[in-house]
CSV table of N, CA and C in Angstrom, one decimal:
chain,number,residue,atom,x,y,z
B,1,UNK,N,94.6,0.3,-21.1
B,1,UNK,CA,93.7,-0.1,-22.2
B,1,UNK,C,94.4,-1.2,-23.0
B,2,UNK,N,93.7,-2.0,-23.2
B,2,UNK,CA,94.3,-3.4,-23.9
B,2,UNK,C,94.5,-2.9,-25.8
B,3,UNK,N,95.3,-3.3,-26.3
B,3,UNK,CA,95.0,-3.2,-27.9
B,3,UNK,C,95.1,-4.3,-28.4
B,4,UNK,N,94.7,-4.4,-29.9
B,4,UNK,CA,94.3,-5.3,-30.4
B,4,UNK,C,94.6,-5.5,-32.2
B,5,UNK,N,95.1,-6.8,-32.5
B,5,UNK,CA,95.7,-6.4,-34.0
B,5,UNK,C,95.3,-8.3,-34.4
B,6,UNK,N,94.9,-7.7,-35.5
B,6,UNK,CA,94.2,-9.0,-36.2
B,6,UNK,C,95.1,-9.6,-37.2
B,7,UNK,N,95.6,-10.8,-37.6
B,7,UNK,CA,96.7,-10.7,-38.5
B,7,UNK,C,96.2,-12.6,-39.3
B,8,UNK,N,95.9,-12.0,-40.5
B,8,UNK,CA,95.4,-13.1,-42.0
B,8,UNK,C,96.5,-13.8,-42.4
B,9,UNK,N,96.9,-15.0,-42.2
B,9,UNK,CA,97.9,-16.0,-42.2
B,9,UNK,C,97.4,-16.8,-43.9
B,10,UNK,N,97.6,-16.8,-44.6
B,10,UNK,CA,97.4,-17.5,-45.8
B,10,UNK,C,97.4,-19.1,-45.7
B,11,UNK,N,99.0,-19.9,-45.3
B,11,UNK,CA,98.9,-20.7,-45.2
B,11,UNK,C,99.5,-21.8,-43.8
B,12,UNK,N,99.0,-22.7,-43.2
B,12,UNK,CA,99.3,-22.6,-41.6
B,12,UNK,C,100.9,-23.4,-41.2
B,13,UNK,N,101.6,-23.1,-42.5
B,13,UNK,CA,102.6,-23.6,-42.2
B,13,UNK,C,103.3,-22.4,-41.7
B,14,UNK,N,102.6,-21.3,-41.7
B,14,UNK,CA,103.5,-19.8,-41.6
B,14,UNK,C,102.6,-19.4,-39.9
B,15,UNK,N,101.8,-20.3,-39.4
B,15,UNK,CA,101.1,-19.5,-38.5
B,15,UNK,C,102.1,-19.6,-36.9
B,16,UNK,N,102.7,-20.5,-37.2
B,16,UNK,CA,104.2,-20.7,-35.1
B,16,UNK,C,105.2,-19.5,-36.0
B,17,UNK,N,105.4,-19.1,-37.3
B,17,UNK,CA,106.4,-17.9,-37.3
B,17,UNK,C,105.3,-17.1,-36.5
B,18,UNK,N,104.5,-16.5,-37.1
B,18,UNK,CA,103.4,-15.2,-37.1
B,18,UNK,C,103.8,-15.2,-35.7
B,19,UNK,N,102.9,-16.2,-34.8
B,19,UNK,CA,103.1,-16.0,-33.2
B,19,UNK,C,104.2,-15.8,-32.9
B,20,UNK,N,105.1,-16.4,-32.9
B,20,UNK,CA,106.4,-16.3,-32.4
B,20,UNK,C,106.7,-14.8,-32.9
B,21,UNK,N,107.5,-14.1,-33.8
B,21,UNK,CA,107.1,-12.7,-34.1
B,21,UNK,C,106.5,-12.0,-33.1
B,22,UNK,N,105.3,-12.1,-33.3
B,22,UNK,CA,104.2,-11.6,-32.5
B,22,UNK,C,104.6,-11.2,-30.7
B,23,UNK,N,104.9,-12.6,-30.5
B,23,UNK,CA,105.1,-12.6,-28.7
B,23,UNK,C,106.2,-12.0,-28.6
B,24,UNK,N,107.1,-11.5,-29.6
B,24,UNK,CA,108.7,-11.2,-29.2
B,24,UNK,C,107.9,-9.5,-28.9
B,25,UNK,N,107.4,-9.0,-29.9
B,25,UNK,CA,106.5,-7.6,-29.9
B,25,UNK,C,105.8,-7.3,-28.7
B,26,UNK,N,105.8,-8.4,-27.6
B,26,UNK,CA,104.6,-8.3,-26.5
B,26,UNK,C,103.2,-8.3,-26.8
B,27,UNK,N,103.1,-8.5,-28.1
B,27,UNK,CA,101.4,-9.8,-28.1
B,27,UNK,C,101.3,-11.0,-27.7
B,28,UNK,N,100.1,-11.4,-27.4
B,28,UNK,CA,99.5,-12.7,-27.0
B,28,UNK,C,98.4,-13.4,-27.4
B,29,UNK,N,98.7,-14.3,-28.0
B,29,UNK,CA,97.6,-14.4,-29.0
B,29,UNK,C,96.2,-14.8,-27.7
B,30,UNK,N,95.2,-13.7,-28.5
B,30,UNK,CA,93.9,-14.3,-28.1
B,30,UNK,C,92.4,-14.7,-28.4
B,31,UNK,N,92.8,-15.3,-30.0
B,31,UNK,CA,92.0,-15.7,-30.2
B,31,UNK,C,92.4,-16.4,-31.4
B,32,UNK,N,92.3,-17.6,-32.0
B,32,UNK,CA,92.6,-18.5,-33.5
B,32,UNK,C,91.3,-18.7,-34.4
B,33,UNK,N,91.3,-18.3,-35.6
B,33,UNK,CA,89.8,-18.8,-36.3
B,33,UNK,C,90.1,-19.2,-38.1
B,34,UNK,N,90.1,-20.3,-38.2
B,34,UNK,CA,90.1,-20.5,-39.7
B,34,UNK,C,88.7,-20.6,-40.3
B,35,UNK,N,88.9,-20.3,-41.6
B,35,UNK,CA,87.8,-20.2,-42.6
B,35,UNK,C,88.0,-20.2,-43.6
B,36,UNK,N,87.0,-21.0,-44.5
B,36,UNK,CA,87.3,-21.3,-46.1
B,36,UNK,C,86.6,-22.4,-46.1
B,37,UNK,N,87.0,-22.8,-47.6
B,37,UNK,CA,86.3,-24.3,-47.9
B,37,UNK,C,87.5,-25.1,-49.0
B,38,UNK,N,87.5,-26.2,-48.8
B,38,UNK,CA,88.3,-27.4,-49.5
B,38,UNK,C,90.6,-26.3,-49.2
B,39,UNK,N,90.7,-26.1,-50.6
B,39,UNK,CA,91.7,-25.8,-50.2
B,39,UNK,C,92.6,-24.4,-49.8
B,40,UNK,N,90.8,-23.4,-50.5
B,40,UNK,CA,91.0,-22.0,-50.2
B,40,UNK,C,90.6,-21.8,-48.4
B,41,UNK,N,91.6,-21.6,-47.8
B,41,UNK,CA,91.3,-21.7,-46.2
B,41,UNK,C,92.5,-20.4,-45.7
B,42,UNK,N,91.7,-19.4,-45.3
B,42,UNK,CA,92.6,-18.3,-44.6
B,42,UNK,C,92.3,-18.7,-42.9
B,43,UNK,N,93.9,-18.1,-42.0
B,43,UNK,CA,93.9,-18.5,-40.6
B,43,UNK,C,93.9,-17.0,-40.1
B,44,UNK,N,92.9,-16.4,-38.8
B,44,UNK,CA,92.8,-14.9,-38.5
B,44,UNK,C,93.4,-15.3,-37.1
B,45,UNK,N,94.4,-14.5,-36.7
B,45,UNK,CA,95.0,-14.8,-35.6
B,45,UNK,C,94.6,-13.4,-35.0
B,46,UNK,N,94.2,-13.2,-33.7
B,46,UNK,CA,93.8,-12.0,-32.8
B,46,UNK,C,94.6,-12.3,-31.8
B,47,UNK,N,95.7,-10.6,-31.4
B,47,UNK,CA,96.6,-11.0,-30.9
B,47,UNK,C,96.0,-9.3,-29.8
B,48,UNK,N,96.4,-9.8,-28.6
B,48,UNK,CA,96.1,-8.8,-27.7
B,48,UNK,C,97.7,-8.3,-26.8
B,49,UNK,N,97.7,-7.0,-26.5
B,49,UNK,CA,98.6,-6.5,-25.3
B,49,UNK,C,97.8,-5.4,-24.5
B,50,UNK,N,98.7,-5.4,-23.4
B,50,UNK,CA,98.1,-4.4,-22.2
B,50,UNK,C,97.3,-5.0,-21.4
């Protein structure tokens, strides 16, 4: 059974730590989605294993 963990990045100069972290844990990111407007902009990273 695959699992699944969502993780809210604030600003995208922090988003190659997040993954990297991430992949050392045996996640893979599978999915990237930013949202916001002008400078308020959050990054949702969906990270899968199994």
């Amino acid at each position: 059974m695959k699992e699944y963990i969502c993780v809210q990045v604030n600003h995208h100069k922090n988003i190659a730590e997040v993954i990297q972290e991430h992949l050392i844990d045996g996640w893979h990111l599978h999915t990237y989605q930013a949202t916001g407007l002008g400078t308020d902009i959050r990054h949702y990273l969906l990270f899968e294993r199994g």
